[in-house]
PDB file of N, CA, C and O in Angstrom:
ATOM      1  N   MET A1416      -4.182   5.936 -11.825  1.00  0.00           N
ATOM      2  CA  MET A1416      -4.976   4.728 -11.696  1.00  0.00           C
ATOM      3  C   MET A1416      -5.145   4.099 -13.086  1.00  0.00           C
ATOM      4  O   MET A1416      -5.484   4.776 -14.028  1.00  0.00           O
ATOM      5  N   ARG A1417      -4.904   2.809 -13.162  1.00  0.00           N
ATOM      6  CA  ARG A1417      -5.076   2.142 -14.447  1.00  0.00           C
ATOM      7  C   ARG A1417      -6.515   1.678 -14.625  1.00  0.00           C
ATOM      8  O   ARG A1417      -7.272   1.616 -13.663  1.00  0.00           O
ATOM      9  N   THR A1418      -6.867   1.362 -15.841  1.00  0.00           N
ATOM     10  CA  THR A1418      -8.207   0.882 -16.145  1.00  0.00           C
ATOM     11  C   THR A1418      -8.449  -0.465 -15.465  1.00  0.00           C
ATOM     12  O   THR A1418      -7.571  -1.308 -15.458  1.00  0.00           O
ATOM     13  N   LYS A1419      -9.623  -0.658 -14.901  1.00  0.00           N
ATOM     14  CA  LYS A1419      -9.965  -1.883 -14.175  1.00  0.00           C
ATOM     15  C   LYS A1419     -10.965  -2.718 -14.965  1.00  0.00           C
ATOM     16  O   LYS A1419     -11.821  -2.185 -15.673  1.00  0.00           O
ATOM     17  N   ARG A1420     -10.867  -4.017 -14.783  1.00  0.00           N
ATOM     18  CA  ARG A1420     -11.789  -4.948 -15.434  1.00  0.00           C
ATOM     19  C   ARG A1420     -13.006  -5.136 -14.532  1.00  0.00           C
ATOM     20  O   ARG A1420     -12.890  -5.348 -13.334  1.00  0.00           O
ATOM     21  N   CYS A1421     -14.179  -5.065 -15.144  1.00  0.00           N
ATOM     22  CA  CYS A1421     -15.440  -5.264 -14.438  1.00  0.00           C
ATOM     23  C   CYS A1421     -16.169  -6.426 -15.096  1.00  0.00           C
ATOM     24  O   CYS A1421     -16.189  -6.537 -16.323  1.00  0.00           O
ATOM     25  N   GLU A1422     -16.740  -7.283 -14.280  1.00  0.00           N
ATOM     26  CA  GLU A1422     -17.508  -8.418 -14.793  1.00  0.00           C
ATOM     27  C   GLU A1422     -18.899  -8.369 -14.188  1.00  0.00           C
ATOM     28  O   GLU A1422     -19.069  -7.966 -13.036  1.00  0.00           O
ATOM     29  N   ILE A1423     -19.886  -8.759 -14.990  1.00  0.00           N
ATOM     30  CA  ILE A1423     -21.249  -8.866 -14.471  1.00  0.00           C
ATOM     31  C   ILE A1423     -21.677 -10.332 -14.532  1.00  0.00           C
ATOM     32  O   ILE A1423     -21.254 -11.078 -15.407  1.00  0.00           O
ATOM     33  N   ILE A1424     -22.520 -10.706 -13.586  1.00  0.00           N
ATOM     34  CA  ILE A1424     -23.056 -12.059 -13.520  1.00  0.00           C
ATOM     35  C   ILE A1424     -24.582 -11.929 -13.559  1.00  0.00           C
ATOM     36  O   ILE A1424     -25.242 -11.842 -12.520  1.00  0.00           O
ATOM     37  N   PRO A1425     -25.150 -11.886 -14.762  1.00  0.00           N
ATOM     38  CA  PRO A1425     -26.592 -11.657 -14.893  1.00  0.00           C
ATOM     39  C   PRO A1425     -27.448 -12.679 -14.144  1.00  0.00           C
ATOM     40  O   PRO A1425     -28.531 -12.345 -13.667  1.00  0.00           O
ATOM     41  N   GLU A1426     -26.955 -13.906 -14.024  1.00  0.00           N
ATOM     42  CA  GLU A1426     -27.717 -14.956 -13.334  1.00  0.00           C
ATOM     43  C   GLU A1426     -27.944 -14.624 -11.858  1.00  0.00           C
ATOM     44  O   GLU A1426     -28.876 -15.121 -11.241  1.00  0.00           O
ATOM     45  N   GLN A1427     -27.086 -13.803 -11.276  1.00  0.00           N
ATOM     46  CA  GLN A1427     -27.224 -13.426  -9.870  1.00  0.00           C
ATOM     47  C   GLN A1427     -28.054 -12.161  -9.682  1.00  0.00           C
ATOM     48  O   GLN A1427     -28.500 -11.870  -8.577  1.00  0.00           O
ATOM     49  N   CYS A1428     -28.256 -11.401 -10.741  1.00  0.00           N
ATOM     50  CA  CYS A1428     -28.946 -10.114 -10.657  1.00  0.00           C
ATOM     51  C   CYS A1428     -30.409 -10.295 -10.240  1.00  0.00           C
ATOM     52  O   CYS A1428     -31.112 -11.173 -10.743  1.00  0.00           O
ATOM     53  N   ILE A1429     -30.847  -9.439  -9.316  1.00  0.00           N
ATOM     54  CA  ILE A1429     -32.246  -9.454  -8.867  1.00  0.00           C
ATOM     55  C   ILE A1429     -33.014  -8.224  -9.361  1.00  0.00           C
ATOM     56  O   ILE A1429     -34.106  -7.937  -8.893  1.00  0.00           O
ATOM     57  N   ALA A1430     -32.434  -7.495 -10.301  1.00  0.00           N
ATOM     58  CA  ALA A1430     -33.087  -6.334 -10.926  1.00  0.00           C
ATOM     59  C   ALA A1430     -33.461  -5.247  -9.921  1.00  0.00           C
ATOM     60  O   ALA A1430     -34.520  -4.644 -10.011  1.00  0.00           O
ATOM     61  N   CYS A1431     -32.552  -4.972  -8.983  1.00  0.00           N
ATOM     62  CA  CYS A1431     -32.847  -3.957  -7.963  1.00  0.00           C
ATOM     63  C   CYS A1431     -32.647  -2.531  -8.484  1.00  0.00           C
ATOM     64  O   CYS A1431     -33.191  -1.594  -7.921  1.00  0.00           O
ATOM     65  N   GLY A1432     -31.833  -2.358  -9.522  1.00  0.00           N
ATOM     66  CA  GLY A1432     -31.655  -1.042 -10.120  1.00  0.00           C
ATOM     67  C   GLY A1432     -30.525  -0.201  -9.560  1.00  0.00           C
ATOM     68  O   GLY A1432     -30.275   0.899 -10.046  1.00  0.00           O
ATOM     69  N   LEU A1433     -29.828  -0.679  -8.538  1.00  0.00           N
ATOM     70  CA  LEU A1433     -28.796   0.140  -7.906  1.00  0.00           C
ATOM     71  C   LEU A1433     -27.598   0.410  -8.810  1.00  0.00           C
ATOM     72  O   LEU A1433     -27.028   1.497  -8.769  1.00  0.00           O
ATOM     73  N   CYS A1434     -27.201  -0.553  -9.626  1.00  0.00           N
ATOM     74  CA  CYS A1434     -26.009  -0.334 -10.457  1.00  0.00           C
ATOM     75  C   CYS A1434     -26.234   0.803 -11.460  1.00  0.00           C
ATOM     76  O   CYS A1434     -25.368   1.656 -11.623  1.00  0.00           O
ATOM     77  N   ALA A1435     -27.390   0.839 -12.079  1.00  0.00           N
ATOM     78  CA  ALA A1435     -27.671   1.920 -13.032  1.00  0.00           C
ATOM     79  C   ALA A1435     -27.886   3.250 -12.310  1.00  0.00           C
ATOM     80  O   ALA A1435     -27.646   4.304 -12.886  1.00  0.00           O
ATOM     81  N   LEU A1436     -28.300   3.200 -11.067  1.00  0.00           N
ATOM     82  CA  LEU A1436     -28.441   4.418 -10.274  1.00  0.00           C
ATOM     83  C   LEU A1436     -27.070   5.038  -9.996  1.00  0.00           C
ATOM     84  O   LEU A1436     -26.883   6.242 -10.147  1.00  0.00           O
ATOM     85  N   TYR A1437     -26.101   4.207  -9.637  1.00  0.00           N
ATOM     86  CA  TYR A1437     -24.771   4.699  -9.295  1.00  0.00           C
ATOM     87  C   TYR A1437     -23.856   4.902 -10.502  1.00  0.00           C
ATOM     88  O   TYR A1437     -22.990   5.766 -10.467  1.00  0.00           O
ATOM     89  N   ALA A1438     -24.034   4.092 -11.541  1.00  0.00           N
ATOM     90  CA  ALA A1438     -23.159   4.190 -12.721  1.00  0.00           C
ATOM     91  C   ALA A1438     -23.986   4.099 -14.008  1.00  0.00           C
ATOM     92  O   ALA A1438     -23.872   3.146 -14.780  1.00  0.00           O
ATOM     93  N   PRO A1439     -24.823   5.100 -14.269  1.00  0.00           N
ATOM     94  CA  PRO A1439     -25.726   5.048 -15.426  1.00  0.00           C
ATOM     95  C   PRO A1439     -25.016   5.070 -16.775  1.00  0.00           C
ATOM     96  O   PRO A1439     -25.600   4.649 -17.779  1.00  0.00           O
ATOM     97  N   ASP A1440     -23.790   5.525 -16.825  1.00  0.00           N
ATOM     98  CA  ASP A1440     -23.048   5.528 -18.091  1.00  0.00           C
ATOM     99  C   ASP A1440     -22.467   4.161 -18.417  1.00  0.00           C
ATOM    100  O   ASP A1440     -22.062   3.913 -19.555  1.00  0.00           O
ATOM    101  N   ILE A1441     -22.428   3.268 -17.435  1.00  0.00           N
ATOM    102  CA  ILE A1441     -21.821   1.953 -17.618  1.00  0.00           C
ATOM    103  C   ILE A1441     -22.860   0.834 -17.670  1.00  0.00           C
ATOM    104  O   ILE A1441     -22.794  -0.049 -18.513  1.00  0.00           O
ATOM    105  N   PHE A1442     -23.837   0.876 -16.774  1.00  0.00           N
ATOM    106  CA  PHE A1442     -24.800  -0.223 -16.652  1.00  0.00           C
ATOM    107  C   PHE A1442     -26.169   0.142 -17.207  1.00  0.00           C
ATOM    108  O   PHE A1442     -26.613   1.270 -17.125  1.00  0.00           O
ATOM    109  N   ASP A1443     -26.832  -0.876 -17.733  1.00  0.00           N
ATOM    110  CA  ASP A1443     -28.189  -0.761 -18.249  1.00  0.00           C
ATOM    111  C   ASP A1443     -28.891  -2.078 -17.918  1.00  0.00           C
ATOM    112  O   ASP A1443     -28.325  -2.922 -17.234  1.00  0.00           O
ATOM    113  N   TYR A1444     -30.110  -2.255 -18.436  1.00  0.00           N
ATOM    114  CA  TYR A1444     -30.893  -3.447 -18.152  1.00  0.00           C
ATOM    115  C   TYR A1444     -31.518  -4.005 -19.403  1.00  0.00           C
ATOM    116  O   TYR A1444     -31.836  -3.269 -20.331  1.00  0.00           O
ATOM    117  N   ASP A1445     -31.755  -5.324 -19.391  1.00  0.00           N
ATOM    118  CA  ASP A1445     -32.507  -5.937 -20.486  1.00  0.00           C
ATOM    119  C   ASP A1445     -34.000  -5.759 -20.194  1.00  0.00           C
ATOM    120  O   ASP A1445     -34.382  -5.095 -19.222  1.00  0.00           O
ATOM    121  N   GLU A1446     -34.853  -6.376 -21.011  1.00  0.00           N
ATOM    122  CA  GLU A1446     -36.299  -6.198 -20.866  1.00  0.00           C
ATOM    123  C   GLU A1446     -36.839  -6.759 -19.552  1.00  0.00           C
ATOM    124  O   GLU A1446     -37.934  -6.418 -19.122  1.00  0.00           O
ATOM    125  N   GLU A1447     -36.066  -7.627 -18.886  1.00  0.00           N
ATOM    126  CA  GLU A1447     -36.492  -8.190 -17.602  1.00  0.00           C
ATOM    127  C   GLU A1447     -35.854  -7.479 -16.407  1.00  0.00           C
ATOM    128  O   GLU A1447     -36.033  -7.892 -15.271  1.00  0.00           O
ATOM    129  N   GLY A1448     -35.091  -6.424 -16.675  1.00  0.00           N
ATOM    130  CA  GLY A1448     -34.470  -5.669 -15.603  1.00  0.00           C
ATOM    131  C   GLY A1448     -33.139  -6.223 -15.138  1.00  0.00           C
ATOM    132  O   GLY A1448     -32.626  -5.807 -14.108  1.00  0.00           O
ATOM    133  N   ILE A1449     -32.580  -7.148 -15.900  1.00  0.00           N
ATOM    134  CA  ILE A1449     -31.314  -7.783 -15.525  1.00  0.00           C
ATOM    135  C   ILE A1449     -30.150  -6.951 -16.071  1.00  0.00           C
ATOM    136  O   ILE A1449     -30.183  -6.471 -17.206  1.00  0.00           O
ATOM    137  N   VAL A1450     -29.108  -6.824 -15.262  1.00  0.00           N
ATOM    138  CA  VAL A1450     -27.966  -5.975 -15.590  1.00  0.00           C
ATOM    139  C   VAL A1450     -27.264  -6.394 -16.889  1.00  0.00           C
ATOM    140  O   VAL A1450     -27.150  -7.573 -17.202  1.00  0.00           O
ATOM    141  N   LEU A1451     -26.834  -5.386 -17.626  1.00  0.00           N
ATOM    142  CA  LEU A1451     -25.947  -5.557 -18.767  1.00  0.00           C
ATOM    143  C   LEU A1451     -25.146  -4.282 -18.939  1.00  0.00           C
ATOM    144  O   LEU A1451     -25.447  -3.261 -18.334  1.00  0.00           O
ATOM    145  N   PHE A1452     -24.086  -4.370 -19.713  1.00  0.00           N
ATOM    146  CA  PHE A1452     -23.283  -3.174 -19.964  1.00  0.00           C
ATOM    147  C   PHE A1452     -23.974  -2.314 -21.008  1.00  0.00           C
ATOM    148  O   PHE A1452     -24.457  -2.821 -22.024  1.00  0.00           O
ATOM    149  N   LYS A1453     -24.008  -1.044 -20.779  1.00  0.00           N
ATOM    150  CA  LYS A1453     -24.706  -0.111 -21.655  1.00  0.00           C
ATOM    151  C   LYS A1453     -24.120  -0.090 -23.069  1.00  0.00           C
ATOM    152  O   LYS A1453     -24.847  -0.096 -24.052  1.00  0.00           O
ATOM    153  N   GLN A1454     -22.800  -0.072 -23.178  1.00  0.00           N
ATOM    154  CA  GLN A1454     -22.147   0.030 -24.483  1.00  0.00           C
ATOM    155  C   GLN A1454     -21.943  -1.312 -25.177  1.00  0.00           C
ATOM    156  O   GLN A1454     -21.845  -1.364 -26.392  1.00  0.00           O
ATOM    157  N   GLU A1455     -21.828  -2.385 -24.404  1.00  0.00           N
ATOM    158  CA  GLU A1455     -21.588  -3.719 -24.965  1.00  0.00           C
ATOM    159  C   GLU A1455     -22.599  -4.687 -24.361  1.00  0.00           C
ATOM    160  O   GLU A1455     -22.283  -5.451 -23.465  1.00  0.00           O
ATOM    161  N   LYS A1456     -23.804  -4.657 -24.862  1.00  0.00           N
ATOM    162  CA  LYS A1456     -24.918  -5.389 -24.262  1.00  0.00           C
ATOM    163  C   LYS A1456     -24.711  -6.896 -24.190  1.00  0.00           C
ATOM    164  O   LYS A1456     -25.269  -7.562 -23.337  1.00  0.00           O
ATOM    165  N   GLU A1457     -23.912  -7.463 -25.077  1.00  0.00           N
ATOM    166  CA  GLU A1457     -23.684  -8.904 -25.081  1.00  0.00           C
ATOM    167  C   GLU A1457     -22.488  -9.322 -24.228  1.00  0.00           C
ATOM    168  O   GLU A1457     -22.282 -10.505 -23.981  1.00  0.00           O
ATOM    169  N   ALA A1458     -21.697  -8.369 -23.769  1.00  0.00           N
ATOM    170  CA  ALA A1458     -20.466  -8.679 -23.029  1.00  0.00           C
ATOM    171  C   ALA A1458     -20.766  -9.024 -21.574  1.00  0.00           C
ATOM    172  O   ALA A1458     -21.705  -8.506 -20.984  1.00  0.00           O
ATOM    173  N   ASN A1459     -19.935  -9.904 -21.010  1.00  0.00           N
ATOM    174  CA  ASN A1459     -20.059 -10.171 -19.579  1.00  0.00           C
ATOM    175  C   ASN A1459     -18.915  -9.530 -18.794  1.00  0.00           C
ATOM    176  O   ASN A1459     -18.879  -9.603 -17.579  1.00  0.00           O
ATOM    177  N   HIS A1460     -17.978  -8.909 -19.518  1.00  0.00           N
ATOM    178  CA  HIS A1460     -16.953  -8.105 -18.853  1.00  0.00           C
ATOM    179  C   HIS A1460     -16.503  -6.989 -19.787  1.00  0.00           C
ATOM    180  O   HIS A1460     -16.679  -7.070 -20.997  1.00  0.00           O
ATOM    181  N   GLN A1461     -15.965  -5.952 -19.191  1.00  0.00           N
ATOM    182  CA  GLN A1461     -15.377  -4.858 -19.964  1.00  0.00           C
ATOM    183  C   GLN A1461     -14.413  -4.094 -19.064  1.00  0.00           C
ATOM    184  O   GLN A1461     -14.430  -4.254 -17.844  1.00  0.00           O
ATOM    185  N   TYR A1462     -13.579  -3.299 -19.682  1.00  0.00           N
ATOM    186  CA  TYR A1462     -12.642  -2.472 -18.937  1.00  0.00           C
ATOM    187  C   TYR A1462     -13.277  -1.110 -18.708  1.00  0.00           C
ATOM    188  O   TYR A1462     -13.825  -0.519 -19.630  1.00  0.00           O
ATOM    189  N   ILE A1463     -13.218  -0.674 -17.476  1.00  0.00           N
ATOM    190  CA  ILE A1463     -13.880   0.562 -17.069  1.00  0.00           C
ATOM    191  C   ILE A1463     -12.929   1.740 -17.246  1.00  0.00           C
ATOM    192  O   ILE A1463     -11.810   1.708 -16.742  1.00  0.00           O
ATOM    193  N   PRO A1464     -13.368   2.783 -17.944  1.00  0.00           N
ATOM    194  CA  PRO A1464     -12.529   3.980 -18.081  1.00  0.00           C
ATOM    195  C   PRO A1464     -12.222   4.573 -16.703  1.00  0.00           C
ATOM    196  O   PRO A1464     -13.061   4.525 -15.796  1.00  0.00           O
ATOM    197  N   ASN A1465     -11.041   5.114 -16.557  1.00  0.00           N
ATOM    198  CA  ASN A1465     -10.618   5.672 -15.267  1.00  0.00           C
ATOM    199  C   ASN A1465     -11.619   6.680 -14.711  1.00  0.00           C
ATOM    200  O   ASN A1465     -11.882   6.707 -13.510  1.00  0.00           O
ATOM    201  N   GLU A1466     -12.189   7.499 -15.575  1.00  0.00           N
ATOM    202  CA  GLU A1466     -13.111   8.537 -15.098  1.00  0.00           C
ATOM    203  C   GLU A1466     -14.429   7.957 -14.573  1.00  0.00           C
ATOM    204  O   GLU A1466     -15.170   8.627 -13.863  1.00  0.00           O
ATOM    205  N   ALA A1467     -14.740   6.701 -14.916  1.00  0.00           N
ATOM    206  CA  ALA A1467     -15.979   6.070 -14.442  1.00  0.00           C
ATOM    207  C   ALA A1467     -15.740   5.135 -13.262  1.00  0.00           C
ATOM    208  O   ALA A1467     -16.693   4.606 -12.683  1.00  0.00           O
ATOM    209  N   TYR A1468     -14.484   4.947 -12.878  1.00  0.00           N
ATOM    210  CA  TYR A1468     -14.163   3.949 -11.856  1.00  0.00           C
ATOM    211  C   TYR A1468     -14.880   4.201 -10.527  1.00  0.00           C
ATOM    212  O   TYR A1468     -15.431   3.268  -9.930  1.00  0.00           O
ATOM    213  N   SER A1469     -14.914   5.417 -10.051  1.00  0.00           N
ATOM    214  CA  SER A1469     -15.518   5.669  -8.736  1.00  0.00           C
ATOM    215  C   SER A1469     -17.013   5.350  -8.730  1.00  0.00           C
ATOM    216  O   SER A1469     -17.527   4.799  -7.750  1.00  0.00           O
ATOM    217  N   SER A1470     -17.718   5.642  -9.802  1.00  0.00           N
ATOM    218  CA  SER A1470     -19.149   5.319  -9.844  1.00  0.00           C
ATOM    219  C   SER A1470     -19.372   3.808  -9.956  1.00  0.00           C
ATOM    220  O   SER A1470     -20.294   3.268  -9.347  1.00  0.00           O
ATOM    221  N   VAL A1471     -18.510   3.114 -10.705  1.00  0.00           N
ATOM    222  CA  VAL A1471     -18.622   1.659 -10.811  1.00  0.00           C
ATOM    223  C   VAL A1471     -18.267   1.009  -9.470  1.00  0.00           C
ATOM    224  O   VAL A1471     -18.903   0.032  -9.064  1.00  0.00           O
ATOM    225  N   LEU A1472     -17.307   1.564  -8.777  1.00  0.00           N
ATOM    226  CA  LEU A1472     -16.952   1.058  -7.450  1.00  0.00           C
ATOM    227  C   LEU A1472     -18.150   1.175  -6.504  1.00  0.00           C
ATOM    228  O   LEU A1472     -18.452   0.245  -5.751  1.00  0.00           O
ATOM    229  N   GLN A1473     -18.854   2.288  -6.551  1.00  0.00           N
ATOM    230  CA  GLN A1473     -20.053   2.450  -5.724  1.00  0.00           C
ATOM    231  C   GLN A1473     -21.115   1.412  -6.096  1.00  0.00           C
ATOM    232  O   GLN A1473     -21.742   0.824  -5.219  1.00  0.00           O
ATOM    233  N   ALA A1474     -21.324   1.200  -7.384  1.00  0.00           N
ATOM    234  CA  ALA A1474     -22.299   0.203  -7.834  1.00  0.00           C
ATOM    235  C   ALA A1474     -21.908  -1.185  -7.338  1.00  0.00           C
ATOM    236  O   ALA A1474     -22.755  -1.946  -6.844  1.00  0.00           O
ATOM    237  N   TYR A1475     -20.640  -1.506  -7.443  1.00  0.00           N
ATOM    238  CA  TYR A1475     -20.116  -2.788  -6.960  1.00  0.00           C
ATOM    239  C   TYR A1475     -20.371  -2.939  -5.456  1.00  0.00           C
ATOM    240  O   TYR A1475     -20.853  -3.976  -4.994  1.00  0.00           O
ATOM    241  N   GLN A1476     -20.079  -1.906  -4.704  1.00  0.00           N
ATOM    242  CA  GLN A1476     -20.241  -1.960  -3.251  1.00  0.00           C
ATOM    243  C   GLN A1476     -21.702  -2.047  -2.823  1.00  0.00           C
ATOM    244  O   GLN A1476     -22.029  -2.643  -1.800  1.00  0.00           O
ATOM    245  N   LYS A1477     -22.604  -1.462  -3.596  1.00  0.00           N
ATOM    246  CA  LYS A1477     -24.020  -1.437  -3.235  1.00  0.00           C
ATOM    247  C   LYS A1477     -24.805  -2.644  -3.738  1.00  0.00           C
ATOM    248  O   LYS A1477     -25.912  -2.899  -3.268  1.00  0.00           O
ATOM    249  N   CYS A1478     -24.260  -3.401  -4.679  1.00  0.00           N
ATOM    250  CA  CYS A1478     -24.990  -4.553  -5.245  1.00  0.00           C
ATOM    251  C   CYS A1478     -25.244  -5.585  -4.143  1.00  0.00           C
ATOM    252  O   CYS A1478     -24.297  -6.147  -3.581  1.00  0.00           O
ATOM    253  N   PRO A1479     -26.509  -5.858  -3.829  1.00  0.00           N
ATOM    254  CA  PRO A1479     -26.819  -6.753  -2.709  1.00  0.00           C
ATOM    255  C   PRO A1479     -26.528  -8.227  -2.981  1.00  0.00           C
ATOM    256  O   PRO A1479     -26.436  -9.021  -2.050  1.00  0.00           O
ATOM    257  N   VAL A1480     -26.366  -8.603  -4.244  1.00  0.00           N
ATOM    258  CA  VAL A1480     -26.159 -10.016  -4.584  1.00  0.00           C
ATOM    259  C   VAL A1480     -24.830 -10.281  -5.266  1.00  0.00           C
ATOM    260  O   VAL A1480     -24.574 -11.366  -5.770  1.00  0.00           O
ATOM    261  N   ARG A1481     -23.968  -9.269  -5.302  1.00  0.00           N
ATOM    262  CA  ARG A1481     -22.634  -9.381  -5.928  1.00  0.00           C
ATOM    263  C   ARG A1481     -22.721  -9.867  -7.382  1.00  0.00           C
ATOM    264  O   ARG A1481     -21.973 -10.734  -7.805  1.00  0.00           O
ATOM    265  N   ALA A1482     -23.631  -9.254  -8.132  1.00  0.00           N
ATOM    266  CA  ALA A1482     -23.738  -9.535  -9.563  1.00  0.00           C
ATOM    267  C   ALA A1482     -22.702  -8.740 -10.354  1.00  0.00           C
ATOM    268  O   ALA A1482     -22.575  -8.917 -11.557  1.00  0.00           O
ATOM    269  N   ILE A1483     -21.969  -7.865  -9.655  1.00  0.00           N
ATOM    270  CA  ILE A1483     -20.891  -7.079 -10.260  1.00  0.00           C
ATOM    271  C   ILE A1483     -19.586  -7.464  -9.570  1.00  0.00           C
ATOM    272  O   ILE A1483     -19.511  -7.457  -8.335  1.00  0.00           O
ATOM    273  N   LEU A1484     -18.593  -7.802 -10.355  1.00  0.00           N
ATOM    274  CA  LEU A1484     -17.265  -8.088  -9.825  1.00  0.00           C
ATOM    275  C   LEU A1484     -16.330  -7.028 -10.373  1.00  0.00           C
ATOM    276  O   LEU A1484     -16.404  -6.677 -11.551  1.00  0.00           O
ATOM    277  N   LEU A1485     -15.446  -6.552  -9.536  1.00  0.00           N
ATOM    278  CA  LEU A1485     -14.538  -5.491  -9.934  1.00  0.00           C
ATOM    279  C   LEU A1485     -13.119  -5.879  -9.561  1.00  0.00           C
ATOM    280  O   LEU A1485     -12.863  -6.268  -8.411  1.00  0.00           O
ATOM    281  N   GLU A1486     -12.231  -5.782 -10.519  1.00  0.00           N
ATOM    282  CA  GLU A1486     -10.824  -6.081 -10.279  1.00  0.00           C
ATOM    283  C   GLU A1486     -10.272  -5.158  -9.201  1.00  0.00           C
ATOM    284  O   GLU A1486     -10.537  -3.964  -9.216  1.00  0.00           O
ATOM    285  N   LYS A1487      -9.528  -5.722  -8.300  1.00  0.00           N
ATOM    286  CA  LYS A1487      -8.920  -4.926  -7.221  1.00  0.00           C
ATOM    287  C   LYS A1487      -7.709  -4.175  -7.722  1.00  0.00           C
ATOM    288  O   LYS A1487      -7.018  -4.613  -8.587  1.00  0.00           O
TER     289      LYS A1487
END
């Protein structure tokens, strides 16, 4: 499996916490609870390491407002 591109859309985030629950090594939150990438807080996209793909896929699938986009 090759590395996949993941994008976040903070404007759509409702601060539900599911992404950090499913992929805590990838996602974090700002002071208002809005999603951001843990390692690159200013980025709106990053490439997901293969070993983290399944957890990011779960976060993507569980996000109720589609604030996470994942390359197919």
